[in-house]
Coordinates of C-alpha atoms and ligand atoms in Angstrom, one line a residue:
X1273 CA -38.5 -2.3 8.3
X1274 CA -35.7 0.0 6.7
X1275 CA -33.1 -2.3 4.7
X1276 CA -29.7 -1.8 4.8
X1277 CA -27.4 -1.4 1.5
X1278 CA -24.3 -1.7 1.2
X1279 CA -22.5 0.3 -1.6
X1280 CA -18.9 1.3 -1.5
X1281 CA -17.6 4.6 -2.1
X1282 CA -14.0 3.4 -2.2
X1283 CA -12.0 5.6 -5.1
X1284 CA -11.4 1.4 -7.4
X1285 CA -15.5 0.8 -6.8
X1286 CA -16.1 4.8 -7.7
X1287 CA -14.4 4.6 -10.8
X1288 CA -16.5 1.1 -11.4
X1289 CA -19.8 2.9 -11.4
X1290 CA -20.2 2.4 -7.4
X1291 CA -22.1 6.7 -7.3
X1292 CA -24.1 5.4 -10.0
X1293 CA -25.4 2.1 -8.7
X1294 CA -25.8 4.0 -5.4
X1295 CA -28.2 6.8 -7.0
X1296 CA -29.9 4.2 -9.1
X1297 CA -31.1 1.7 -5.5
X1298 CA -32.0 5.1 -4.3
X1299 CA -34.4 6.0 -6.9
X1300 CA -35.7 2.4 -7.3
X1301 CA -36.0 2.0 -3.1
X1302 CA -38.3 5.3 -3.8
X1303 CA -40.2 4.4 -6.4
X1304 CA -41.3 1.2 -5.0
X1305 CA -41.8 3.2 -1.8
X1306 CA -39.3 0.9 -0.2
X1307 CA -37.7 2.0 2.8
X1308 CA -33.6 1.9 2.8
X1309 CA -30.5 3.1 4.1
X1310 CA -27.5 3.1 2.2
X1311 CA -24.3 2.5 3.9
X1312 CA -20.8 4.0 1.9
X1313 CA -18.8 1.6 3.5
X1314 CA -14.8 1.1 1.9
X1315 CA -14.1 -2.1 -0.2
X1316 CA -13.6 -5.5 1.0
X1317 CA -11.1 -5.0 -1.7
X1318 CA -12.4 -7.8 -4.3
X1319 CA -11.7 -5.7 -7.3
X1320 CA -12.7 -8.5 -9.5
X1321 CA -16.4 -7.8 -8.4
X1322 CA -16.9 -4.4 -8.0
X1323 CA -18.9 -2.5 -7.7
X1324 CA -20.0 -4.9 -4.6
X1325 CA -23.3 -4.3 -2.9
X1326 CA -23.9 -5.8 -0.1
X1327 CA -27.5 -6.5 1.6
X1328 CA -28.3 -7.0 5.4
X1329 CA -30.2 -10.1 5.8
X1330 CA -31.6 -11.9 8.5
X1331 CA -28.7 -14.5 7.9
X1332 CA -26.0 -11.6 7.6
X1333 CA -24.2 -9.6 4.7
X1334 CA -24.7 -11.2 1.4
X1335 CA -23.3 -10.1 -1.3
X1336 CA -24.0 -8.9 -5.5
X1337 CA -21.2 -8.2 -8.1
X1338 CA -19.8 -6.7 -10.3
X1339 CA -23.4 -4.5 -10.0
X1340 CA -23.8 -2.1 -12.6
X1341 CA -26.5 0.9 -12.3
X1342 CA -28.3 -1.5 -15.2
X1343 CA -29.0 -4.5 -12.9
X1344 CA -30.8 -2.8 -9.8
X1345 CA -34.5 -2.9 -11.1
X1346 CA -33.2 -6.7 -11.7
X1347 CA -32.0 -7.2 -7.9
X1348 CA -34.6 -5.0 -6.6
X1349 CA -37.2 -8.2 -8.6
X1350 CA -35.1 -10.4 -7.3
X1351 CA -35.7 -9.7 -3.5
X1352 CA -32.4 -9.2 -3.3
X1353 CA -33.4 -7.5 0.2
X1354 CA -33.6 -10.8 1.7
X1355 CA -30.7 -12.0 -0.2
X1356 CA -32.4 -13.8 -3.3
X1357 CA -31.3 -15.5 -6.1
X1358 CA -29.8 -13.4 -9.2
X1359 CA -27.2 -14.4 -11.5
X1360 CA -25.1 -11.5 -9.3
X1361 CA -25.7 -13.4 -6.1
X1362 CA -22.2 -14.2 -4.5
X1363 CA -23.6 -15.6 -1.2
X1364 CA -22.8 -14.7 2.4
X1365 CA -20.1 -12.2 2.0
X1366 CA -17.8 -14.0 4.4
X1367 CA -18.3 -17.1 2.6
X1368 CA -16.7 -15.6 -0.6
X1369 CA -13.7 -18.1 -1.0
X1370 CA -10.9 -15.1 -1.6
X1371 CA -12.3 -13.6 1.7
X1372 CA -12.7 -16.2 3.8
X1373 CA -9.6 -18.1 3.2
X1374 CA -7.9 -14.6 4.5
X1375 CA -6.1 -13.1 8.2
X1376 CA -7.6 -9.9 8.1
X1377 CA -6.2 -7.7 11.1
X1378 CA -5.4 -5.0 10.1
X1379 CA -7.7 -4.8 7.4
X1380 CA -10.4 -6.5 10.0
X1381 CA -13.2 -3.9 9.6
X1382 CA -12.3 -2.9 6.3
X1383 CA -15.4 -2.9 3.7
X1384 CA -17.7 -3.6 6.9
X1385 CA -18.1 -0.2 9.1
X1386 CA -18.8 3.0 7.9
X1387 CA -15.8 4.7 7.7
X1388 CA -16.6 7.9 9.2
X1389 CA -18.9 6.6 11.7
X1390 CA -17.3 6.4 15.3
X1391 CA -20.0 4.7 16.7
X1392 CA -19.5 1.3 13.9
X1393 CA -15.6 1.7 14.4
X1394 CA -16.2 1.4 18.6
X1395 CA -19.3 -1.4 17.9
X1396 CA -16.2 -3.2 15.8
X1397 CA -13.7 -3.3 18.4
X1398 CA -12.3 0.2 17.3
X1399 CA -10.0 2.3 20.2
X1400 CA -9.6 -0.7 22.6
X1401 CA -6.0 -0.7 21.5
X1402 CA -5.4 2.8 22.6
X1403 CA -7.2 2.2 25.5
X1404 CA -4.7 0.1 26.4
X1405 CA -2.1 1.8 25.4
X1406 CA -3.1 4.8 27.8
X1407 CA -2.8 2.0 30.8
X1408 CA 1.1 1.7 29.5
X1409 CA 4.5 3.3 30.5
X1410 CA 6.0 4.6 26.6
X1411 CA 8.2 2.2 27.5
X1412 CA 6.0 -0.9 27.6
X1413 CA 3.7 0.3 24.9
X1414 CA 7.4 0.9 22.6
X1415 CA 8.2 -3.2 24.0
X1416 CA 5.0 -4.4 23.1
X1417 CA 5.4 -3.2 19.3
X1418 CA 9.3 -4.5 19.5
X1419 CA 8.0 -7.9 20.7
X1420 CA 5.2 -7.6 18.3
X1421 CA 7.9 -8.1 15.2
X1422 CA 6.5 -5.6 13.4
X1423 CA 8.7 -4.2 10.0
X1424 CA 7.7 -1.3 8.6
X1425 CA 5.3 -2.0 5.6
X1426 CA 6.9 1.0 3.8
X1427 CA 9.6 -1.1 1.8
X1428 CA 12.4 -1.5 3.9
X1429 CA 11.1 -3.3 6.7
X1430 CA 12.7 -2.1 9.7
X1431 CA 12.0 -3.2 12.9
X1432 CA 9.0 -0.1 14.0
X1433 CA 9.8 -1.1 17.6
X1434 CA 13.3 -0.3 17.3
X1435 CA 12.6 3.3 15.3
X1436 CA 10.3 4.4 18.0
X1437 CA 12.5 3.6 20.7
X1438 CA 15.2 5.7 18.9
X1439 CA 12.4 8.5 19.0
X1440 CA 11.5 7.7 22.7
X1441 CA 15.2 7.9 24.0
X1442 CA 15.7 11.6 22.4
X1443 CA 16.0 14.4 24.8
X1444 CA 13.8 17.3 23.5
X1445 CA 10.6 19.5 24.0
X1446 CA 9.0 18.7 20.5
X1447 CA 9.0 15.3 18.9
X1448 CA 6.7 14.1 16.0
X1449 CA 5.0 11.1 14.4
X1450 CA 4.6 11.4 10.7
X1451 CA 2.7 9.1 8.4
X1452 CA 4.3 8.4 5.1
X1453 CA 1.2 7.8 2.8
X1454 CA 2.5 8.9 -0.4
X1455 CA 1.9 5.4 -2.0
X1456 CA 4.0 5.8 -5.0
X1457 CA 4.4 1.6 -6.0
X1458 CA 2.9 0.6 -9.0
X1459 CA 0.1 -1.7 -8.1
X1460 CA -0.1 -0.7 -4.9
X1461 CA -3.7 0.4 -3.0
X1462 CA -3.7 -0.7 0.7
X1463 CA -2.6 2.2 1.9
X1464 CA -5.5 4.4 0.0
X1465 CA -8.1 1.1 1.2
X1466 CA -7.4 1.8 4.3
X1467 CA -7.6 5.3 4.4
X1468 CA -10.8 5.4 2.8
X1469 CA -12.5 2.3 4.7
X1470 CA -11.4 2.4 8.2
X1471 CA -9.4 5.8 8.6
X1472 CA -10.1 5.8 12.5
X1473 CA -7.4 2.8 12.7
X1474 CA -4.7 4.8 11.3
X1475 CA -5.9 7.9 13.5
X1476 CA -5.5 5.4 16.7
X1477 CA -2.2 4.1 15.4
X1478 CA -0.6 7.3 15.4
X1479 CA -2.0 8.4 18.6
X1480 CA -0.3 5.1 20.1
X1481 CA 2.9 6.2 18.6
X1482 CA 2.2 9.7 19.7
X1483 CA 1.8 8.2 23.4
X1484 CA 4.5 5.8 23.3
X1485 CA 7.5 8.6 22.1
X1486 CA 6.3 11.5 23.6
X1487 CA 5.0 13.2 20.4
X1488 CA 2.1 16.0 20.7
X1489 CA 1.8 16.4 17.0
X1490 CA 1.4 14.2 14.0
X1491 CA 1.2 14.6 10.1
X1492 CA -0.5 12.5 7.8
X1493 CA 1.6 12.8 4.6
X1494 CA -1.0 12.1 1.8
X1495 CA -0.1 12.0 -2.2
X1496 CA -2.5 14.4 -3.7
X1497 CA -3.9 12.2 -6.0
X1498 CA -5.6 10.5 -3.5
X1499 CA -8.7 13.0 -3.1
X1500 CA -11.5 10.4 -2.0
X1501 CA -9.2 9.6 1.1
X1502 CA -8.4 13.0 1.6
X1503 CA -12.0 14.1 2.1
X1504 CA -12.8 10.9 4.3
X1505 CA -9.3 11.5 7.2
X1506 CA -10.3 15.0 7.2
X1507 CA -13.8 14.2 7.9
X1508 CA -12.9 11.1 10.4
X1509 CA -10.0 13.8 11.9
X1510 CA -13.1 16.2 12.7
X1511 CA -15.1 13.5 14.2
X1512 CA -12.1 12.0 16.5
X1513 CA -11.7 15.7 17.6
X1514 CA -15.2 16.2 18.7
X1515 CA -15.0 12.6 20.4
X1516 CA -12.0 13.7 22.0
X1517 CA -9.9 11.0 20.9
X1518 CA -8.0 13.4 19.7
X1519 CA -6.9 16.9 21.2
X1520 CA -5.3 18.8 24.3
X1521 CA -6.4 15.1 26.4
X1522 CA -6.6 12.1 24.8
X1523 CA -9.7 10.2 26.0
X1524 CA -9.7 12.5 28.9
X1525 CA -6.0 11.5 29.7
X1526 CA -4.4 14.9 30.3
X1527 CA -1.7 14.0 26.9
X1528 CA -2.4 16.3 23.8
X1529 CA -2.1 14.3 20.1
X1530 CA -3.0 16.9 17.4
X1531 CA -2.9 15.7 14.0
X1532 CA -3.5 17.1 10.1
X1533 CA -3.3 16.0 7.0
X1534 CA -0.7 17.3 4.5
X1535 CA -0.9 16.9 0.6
X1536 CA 2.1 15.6 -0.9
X1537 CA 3.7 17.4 -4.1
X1538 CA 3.1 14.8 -6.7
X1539 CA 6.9 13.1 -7.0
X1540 CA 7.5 9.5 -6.2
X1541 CA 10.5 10.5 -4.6
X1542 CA 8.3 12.3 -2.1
X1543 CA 7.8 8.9 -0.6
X1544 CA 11.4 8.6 0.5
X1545 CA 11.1 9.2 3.8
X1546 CA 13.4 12.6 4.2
X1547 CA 12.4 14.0 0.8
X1548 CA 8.8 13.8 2.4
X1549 CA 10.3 16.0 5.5
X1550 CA 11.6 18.0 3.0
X1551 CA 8.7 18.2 1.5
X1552 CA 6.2 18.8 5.0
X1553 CA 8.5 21.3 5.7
X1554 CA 7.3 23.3 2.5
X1555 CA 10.3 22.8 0.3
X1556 CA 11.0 20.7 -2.9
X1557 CA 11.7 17.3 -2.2
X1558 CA 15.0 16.0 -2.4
X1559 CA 16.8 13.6 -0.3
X1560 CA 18.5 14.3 2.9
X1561 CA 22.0 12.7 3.5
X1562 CA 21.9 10.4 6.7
X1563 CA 23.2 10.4 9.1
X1564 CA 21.3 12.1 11.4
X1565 CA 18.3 9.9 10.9
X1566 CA 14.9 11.1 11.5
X1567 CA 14.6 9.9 14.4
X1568 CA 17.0 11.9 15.6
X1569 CA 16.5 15.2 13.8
X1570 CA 13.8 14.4 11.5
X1571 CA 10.7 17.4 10.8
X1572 CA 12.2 20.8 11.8
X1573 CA 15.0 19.1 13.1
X1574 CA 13.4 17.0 16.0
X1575 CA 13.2 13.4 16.8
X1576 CA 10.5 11.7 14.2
X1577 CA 8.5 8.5 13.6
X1578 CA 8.3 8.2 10.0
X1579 CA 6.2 5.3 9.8
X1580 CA 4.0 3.9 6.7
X1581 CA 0.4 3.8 7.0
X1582 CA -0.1 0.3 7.1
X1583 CA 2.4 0.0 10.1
X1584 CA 1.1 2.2 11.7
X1585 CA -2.7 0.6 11.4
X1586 CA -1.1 -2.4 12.6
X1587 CA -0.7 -1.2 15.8
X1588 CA -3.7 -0.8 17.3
X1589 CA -4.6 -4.6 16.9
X1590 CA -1.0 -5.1 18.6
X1591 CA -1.5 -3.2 21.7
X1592 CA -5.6 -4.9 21.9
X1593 CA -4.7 -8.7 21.7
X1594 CA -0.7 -8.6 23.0
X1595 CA 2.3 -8.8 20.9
X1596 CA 2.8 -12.4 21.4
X1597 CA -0.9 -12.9 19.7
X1598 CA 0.1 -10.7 16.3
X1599 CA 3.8 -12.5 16.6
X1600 CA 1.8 -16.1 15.9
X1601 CA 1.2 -15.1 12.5
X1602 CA 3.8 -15.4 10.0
X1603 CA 7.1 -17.0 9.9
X1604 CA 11.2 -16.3 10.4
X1605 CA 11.6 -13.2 10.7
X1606 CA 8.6 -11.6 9.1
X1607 CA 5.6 -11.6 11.6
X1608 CA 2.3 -10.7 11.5
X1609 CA -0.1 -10.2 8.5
X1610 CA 0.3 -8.5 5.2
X1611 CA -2.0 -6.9 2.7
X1612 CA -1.1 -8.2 -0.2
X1613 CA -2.4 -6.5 -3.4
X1614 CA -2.5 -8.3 -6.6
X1615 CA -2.4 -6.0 -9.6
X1616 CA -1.5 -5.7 -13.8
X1617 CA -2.3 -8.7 -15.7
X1618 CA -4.4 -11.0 -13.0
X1619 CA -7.7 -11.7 -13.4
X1620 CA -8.8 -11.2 -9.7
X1621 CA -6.8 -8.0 -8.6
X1622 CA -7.4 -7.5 -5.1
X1623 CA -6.0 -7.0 -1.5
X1624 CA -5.3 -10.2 0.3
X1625 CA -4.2 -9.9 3.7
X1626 CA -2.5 -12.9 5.2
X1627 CA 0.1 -14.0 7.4
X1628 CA 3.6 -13.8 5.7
X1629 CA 4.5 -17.4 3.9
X1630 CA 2.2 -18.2 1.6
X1631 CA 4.0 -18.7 -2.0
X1632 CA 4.0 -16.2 -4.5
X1633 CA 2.1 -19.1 -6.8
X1634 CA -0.8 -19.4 -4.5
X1635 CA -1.2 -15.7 -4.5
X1636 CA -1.2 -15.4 -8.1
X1637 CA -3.2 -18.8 -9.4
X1638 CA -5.5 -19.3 -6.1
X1639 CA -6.2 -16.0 -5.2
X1640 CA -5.5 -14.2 -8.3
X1641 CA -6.5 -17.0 -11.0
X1642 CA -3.5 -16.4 -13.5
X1643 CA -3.2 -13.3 -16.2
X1644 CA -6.4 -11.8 -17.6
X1645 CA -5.4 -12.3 -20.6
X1646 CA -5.8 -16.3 -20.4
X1647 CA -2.1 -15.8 -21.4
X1648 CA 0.5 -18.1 -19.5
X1649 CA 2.5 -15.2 -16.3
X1650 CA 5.7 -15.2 -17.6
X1651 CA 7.0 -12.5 -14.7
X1652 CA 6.2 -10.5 -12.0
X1653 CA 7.3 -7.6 -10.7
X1654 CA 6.6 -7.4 -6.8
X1655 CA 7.7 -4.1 -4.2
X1656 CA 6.9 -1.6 -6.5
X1657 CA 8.9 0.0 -9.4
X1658 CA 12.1 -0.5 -7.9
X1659 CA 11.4 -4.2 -7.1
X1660 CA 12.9 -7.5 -9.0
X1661 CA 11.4 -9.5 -12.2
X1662 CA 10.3 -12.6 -10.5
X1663 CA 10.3 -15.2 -13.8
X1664 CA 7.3 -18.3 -13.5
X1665 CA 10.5 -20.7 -12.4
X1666 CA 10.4 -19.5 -9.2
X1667 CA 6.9 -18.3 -8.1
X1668 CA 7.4 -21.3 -5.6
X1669 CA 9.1 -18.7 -2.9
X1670 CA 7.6 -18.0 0.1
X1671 CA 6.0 -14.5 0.3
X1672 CA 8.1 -12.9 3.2
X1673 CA 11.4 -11.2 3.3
X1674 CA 14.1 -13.2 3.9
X1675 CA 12.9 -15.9 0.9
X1676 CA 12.6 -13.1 -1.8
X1677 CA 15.7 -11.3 -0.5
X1678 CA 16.9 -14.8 -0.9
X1679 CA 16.2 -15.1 -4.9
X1680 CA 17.5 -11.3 -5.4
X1681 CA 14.0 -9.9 -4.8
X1682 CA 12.5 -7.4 -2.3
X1683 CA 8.8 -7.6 -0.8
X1684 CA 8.8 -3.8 -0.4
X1685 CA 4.9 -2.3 0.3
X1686 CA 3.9 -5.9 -0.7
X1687 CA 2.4 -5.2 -4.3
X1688 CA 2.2 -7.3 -7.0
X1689 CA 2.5 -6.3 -11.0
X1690 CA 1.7 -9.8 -13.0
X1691 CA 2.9 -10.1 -16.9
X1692 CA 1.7 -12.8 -19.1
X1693 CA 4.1 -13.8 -22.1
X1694 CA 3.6 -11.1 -24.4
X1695 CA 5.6 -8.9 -22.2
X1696 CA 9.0 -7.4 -24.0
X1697 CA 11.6 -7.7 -20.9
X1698 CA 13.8 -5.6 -22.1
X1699 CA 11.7 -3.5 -22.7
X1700 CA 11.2 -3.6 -19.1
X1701 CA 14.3 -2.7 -18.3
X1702 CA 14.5 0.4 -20.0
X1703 CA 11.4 1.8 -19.0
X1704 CA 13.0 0.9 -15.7
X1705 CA 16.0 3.6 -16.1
X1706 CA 13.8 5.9 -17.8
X1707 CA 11.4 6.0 -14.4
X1708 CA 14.7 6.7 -12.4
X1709 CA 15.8 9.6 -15.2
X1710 CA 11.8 10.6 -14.5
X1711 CA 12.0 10.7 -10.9
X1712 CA 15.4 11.7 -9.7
X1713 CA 15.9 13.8 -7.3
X1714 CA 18.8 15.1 -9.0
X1715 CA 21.0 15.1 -6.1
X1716 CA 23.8 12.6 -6.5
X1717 CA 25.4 11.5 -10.1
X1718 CA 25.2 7.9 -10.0
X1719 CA 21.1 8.2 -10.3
X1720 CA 21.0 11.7 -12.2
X1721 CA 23.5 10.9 -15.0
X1722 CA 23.2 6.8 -14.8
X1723 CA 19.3 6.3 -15.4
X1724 CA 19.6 8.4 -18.3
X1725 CA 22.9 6.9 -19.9
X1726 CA 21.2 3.5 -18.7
X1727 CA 18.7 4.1 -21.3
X1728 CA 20.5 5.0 -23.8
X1729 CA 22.5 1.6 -23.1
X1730 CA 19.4 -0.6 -23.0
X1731 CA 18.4 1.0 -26.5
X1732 CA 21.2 0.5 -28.0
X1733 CA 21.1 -3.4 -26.4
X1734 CA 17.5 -3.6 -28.3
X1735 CA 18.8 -2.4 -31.5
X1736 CA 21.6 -4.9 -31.7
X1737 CA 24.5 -2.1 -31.7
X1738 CA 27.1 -3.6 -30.3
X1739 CA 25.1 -5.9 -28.3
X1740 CA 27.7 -8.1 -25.9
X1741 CA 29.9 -4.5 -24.9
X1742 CA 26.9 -3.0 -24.4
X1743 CA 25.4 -5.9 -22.2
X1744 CA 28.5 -5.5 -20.0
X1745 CA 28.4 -1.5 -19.7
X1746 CA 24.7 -2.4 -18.3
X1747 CA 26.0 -4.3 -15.7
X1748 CA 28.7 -2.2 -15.0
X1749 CA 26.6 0.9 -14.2
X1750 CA 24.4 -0.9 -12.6
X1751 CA 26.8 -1.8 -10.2
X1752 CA 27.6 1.8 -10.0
X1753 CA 23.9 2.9 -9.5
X1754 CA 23.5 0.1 -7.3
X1755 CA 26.6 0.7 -4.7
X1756 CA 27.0 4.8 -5.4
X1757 CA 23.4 5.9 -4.8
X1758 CA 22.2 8.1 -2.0
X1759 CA 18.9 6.5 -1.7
X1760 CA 17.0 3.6 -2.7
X1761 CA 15.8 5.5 -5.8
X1762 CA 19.1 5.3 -7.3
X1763 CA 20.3 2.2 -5.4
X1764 CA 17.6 -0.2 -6.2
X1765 CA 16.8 0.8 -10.3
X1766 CA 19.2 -2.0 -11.1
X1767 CA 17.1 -4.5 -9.6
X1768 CA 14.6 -4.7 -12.2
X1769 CA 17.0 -4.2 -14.8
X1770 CA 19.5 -6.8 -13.7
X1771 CA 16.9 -9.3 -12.9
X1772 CA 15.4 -8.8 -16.4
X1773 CA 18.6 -9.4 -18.1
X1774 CA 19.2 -12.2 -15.7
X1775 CA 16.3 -14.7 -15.9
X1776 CA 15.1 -13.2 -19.7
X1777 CA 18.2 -13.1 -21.4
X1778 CA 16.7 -14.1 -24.5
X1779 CA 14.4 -11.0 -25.2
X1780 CA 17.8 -8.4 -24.9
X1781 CA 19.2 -10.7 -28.4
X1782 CA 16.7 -10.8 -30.5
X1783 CA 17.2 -10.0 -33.8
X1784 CA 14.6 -8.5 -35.3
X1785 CA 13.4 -5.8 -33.5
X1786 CA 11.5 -3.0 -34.2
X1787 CA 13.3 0.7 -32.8
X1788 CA 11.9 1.2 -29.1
X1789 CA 9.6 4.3 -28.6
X1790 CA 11.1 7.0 -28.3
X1791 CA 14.7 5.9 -29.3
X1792 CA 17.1 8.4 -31.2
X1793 CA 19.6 7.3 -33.7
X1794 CA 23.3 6.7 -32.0
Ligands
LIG467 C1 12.2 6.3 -3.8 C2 11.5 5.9 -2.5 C3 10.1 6.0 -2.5 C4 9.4 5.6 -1.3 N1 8.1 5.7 -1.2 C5 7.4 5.3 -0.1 C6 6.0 5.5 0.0 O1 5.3 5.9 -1.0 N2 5.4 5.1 1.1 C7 6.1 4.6 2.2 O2 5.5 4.3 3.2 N3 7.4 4.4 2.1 C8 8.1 4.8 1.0 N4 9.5 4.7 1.0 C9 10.2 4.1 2.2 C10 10.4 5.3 3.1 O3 11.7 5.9 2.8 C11 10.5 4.8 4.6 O4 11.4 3.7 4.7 C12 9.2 4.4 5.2 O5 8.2 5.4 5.0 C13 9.3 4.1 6.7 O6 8.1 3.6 7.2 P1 8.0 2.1 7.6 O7 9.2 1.8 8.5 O8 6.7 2.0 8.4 O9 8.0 1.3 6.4 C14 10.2 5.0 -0.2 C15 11.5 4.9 -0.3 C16 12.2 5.3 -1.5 C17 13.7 5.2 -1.5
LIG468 S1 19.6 8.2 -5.7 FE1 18.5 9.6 -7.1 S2 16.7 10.2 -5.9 FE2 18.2 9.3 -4.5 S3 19.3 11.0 -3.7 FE3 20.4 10.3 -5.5 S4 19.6 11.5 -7.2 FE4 18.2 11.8 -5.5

């Protein structure tokens, strides 16, 4: 009987040795003349144990980690075929306490299918949501995502209901749906874990969107530094098109959905959501003024859904079980599920998808098992580069919107950067402004000319020259930055600053403090 291995070829196992341990069952399978078939599924986004190779028993998955090419003649002696004992051995897969404590929907088949294999994705439950949606009036497929409570996953969680119906509404002979997968947060992955593990669930969610606006075309806006999930939506785009799933008549429908993948241009402000029109359209990204919003005039000046990717693979499990189902899950106003990714100093980084609620302190200790380092957290920064210092005082708030919004904080694309208490806050902060001077579009003041005087500022804080004037220059520009801005870019830098000066006040007064990198004498 041929076994069946499990060995991901997600880009975090990849660069954990996952081609490696692959080639090395290979030659081991051979050389014992043991039949096998390896399966390049995604991650089930444990980074703690990757590489992760799973074996099909007669008892189900079970699982081996972190595997190293070194260990296979070891699990191989084992009978780890049959799911044997090896100091490895992490058990049934589903059993693993960080999976199985989860509310994986849109992350359901993640790490299980074979990404690029229609047949596992329809086995799995995979285009019943279209299917359904092909049954629908635009307008009830639009109601059922409105009802569904869906935000965009994106960062600033507008309704998605609400944006498509926008699109829907517009008068025109050309409309679009656009994907917004330029992932651009710092310790952020779900969008990439998705791509690479279960890219037919994005393909179905903007075929949905496609259906429910009356959009014929869709684009896939993917940061070039993504080239693992590049290859894998182009390959899974090739296979939808032959299945005719996607095409000149959707599942036989008589409604066209074309859709390609574009490569970004390498900017993080090529994630704000008219720089990346800007950008599809073949020019440099820079912000657009609104209004009109996109979806009103968005790509070549027609209505647009720019949606994220994880929205947008949200949908498809909306549209199968109802809205009222995915609505169940969460609380206030933030329903459904999130992927939650724990990154920085955490000693099990990983995705965690869950309903929204849980506290940031049971993500970080249960899930994530405090810092590394076996250092004491002292902060976190969650939403990105953009997003607040969160100090250890409050990591009682509840992971959804209104609670952090409610302590000054934003959930943004829900990733989480964890410090223990060697971090220099201030030093924070001006790497904070320097990342605005960095990434500026360079097309309003208030962001081009305030991130780099707001470094200047924050050196001088660290250096002790003219410490309290300074301090209150910060804030001042801040508050320029923070009401002046065009975009969030601009408009949001001062969160991590003020927060840092806020809740670590002591580490912008020390005394005895080395020059920063990089400063230059005043
Ligand atoms: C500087 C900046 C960078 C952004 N980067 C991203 C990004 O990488 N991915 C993303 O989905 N949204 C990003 N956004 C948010 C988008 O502008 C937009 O709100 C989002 O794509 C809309 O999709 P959603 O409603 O599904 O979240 C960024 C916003 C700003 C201001
Ligand atoms: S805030 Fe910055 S990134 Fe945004 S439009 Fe202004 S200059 Fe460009």
């Amino acid at each position: 009987m041929t076994a069946i291995v499990y060995v991901p070829r997600d880009s975090g196992a990849l660069g954990l040795g996952a081609e490696a341990v692959a080639r090395a069952i290979e030659r081991e399978a051979e050389s014992r003349g043991t039949p096998i078939r390896i399966v390049r599924n995604g991650s089930r986004g444990l980074y703690f144990l990757e590489p992760m190779v799973e074996v099909a028993t007669a008892n189900g998955r079970v699982a081996y980690g972190p595997v190293g090419a070194r260990d296979v003649a070891g699990l191989f002696a084992a009978g780890f075929f049959e799911g044997g004992a090896h100091a490895l051995a992490l058990g049934p897969t589903e059993e693993i306490a960080y999976l199985k404590s989860q509310q994986r929907l849109t992350f359901a088949r993640v790490g299980i299918i074979d990404p690029t294999s229609l047949e596992d994705f329809v086995a799995h439950g995979g285009f019943r949501g279209l299917e359904r949606a092909l049954e629908l009036a635009p307008t009830k497929i639009v109601q059922a995502v409105t009802d569904s409570g869906l935000r965009g996953r994106g960062g600033a969680a507008f309704p998605t209901g609400i944006k498509w119906k926008t699109v829907l509404e517009q008068k025109t002979d050309q409309k679009y749906v656009t994907c917004n997968a330029d992932e651009g947060d710092s310790g952020t992955f779900s969008d990439r874990m998705l791509m690479e593990g279960d890219p037919f669930t994005l393909i179905e969610g903007m075929t949905i969107a496609g259906l429910a606006v009356g959009a014929t075309q869709g684009y896939i806006y993917l940061r070039a530094e993504y080239p693992h999930a590049h290859r894998i939506l182009n390959e899974a785009i090739a296979v939808a098109y032959r299945a005719r799933y996607l095409g000149a008549s959707v599942c036989g429908s008589g409604r066209r959905f074309d859709l390609e993948v574009r490569l970004g241009a390498g900017a993080y402000i090529c994630g704000e959501e008219t720089s990346m029109l800007e950008s599809l359209e073949g020019r440099r990204g820079e912000v657009r003024v609104r209004p009109p919003l996109p979806a009103v005039k968005g790509l070549f000046g027609r209505p647009t859904i720019v949606n994220n990717v994880i929205s947008l693979a949200s949908v498809p499990v909306i549209l199968e079980r109802g809205a009222a189902s995915y609505a169940e899950f969460g609380i206030g106003r933030s329903l459904g599920t999130l992927p939650i990714q724990l990154a920085g100093n955490i000693k099990r980084p990983g995705l965690v998808e869950r309903a929204f609620g849980l506290t940031l302190r049971e993500l970080l200790y249960d899930y994530g098992g405090g810092s590394a380092s076996g250092r004491p957290l002292r902060a976190v920064q969650v939403g990105g580069p953009l997003g607040a210092y969160i100090p250890a005082s409050q990591f009682d708030v509840a992971f959804e919107y209104e609670a952090l919004a409610g302590i000054g904080a934003l959930l943004g694309h829900g990733g989480i950067v964890a410090f223990d208490d060697t971090v220099d806050m201030a030093e924070m902060a001006r790497y904070a402004m320097e990342f605005c001077a960095l990434e500026s579009c360079g097309k309003c003041t208030p962001c081009r000319i305030g991130s780099t005087r707001g470094v200047e500022i924050v050196e001088r804080i660290m250096r002790g020259v003219e410490r309290e004037q300074n301090l209150a220059l910060l804030d001042e520009l801040c508050e320029t930055m923070l009401h002046g801005s065009l975009c969030a870019l601009g408009g949001m830098t001062p969160y991590p600053v003020q927060s840092a000066v806020k809740h670590f006040p002591e580490d912008f007064r020390r005394r005895t403090r080395q020059d920063p990198p990089g400063h230059r004498a005043a």
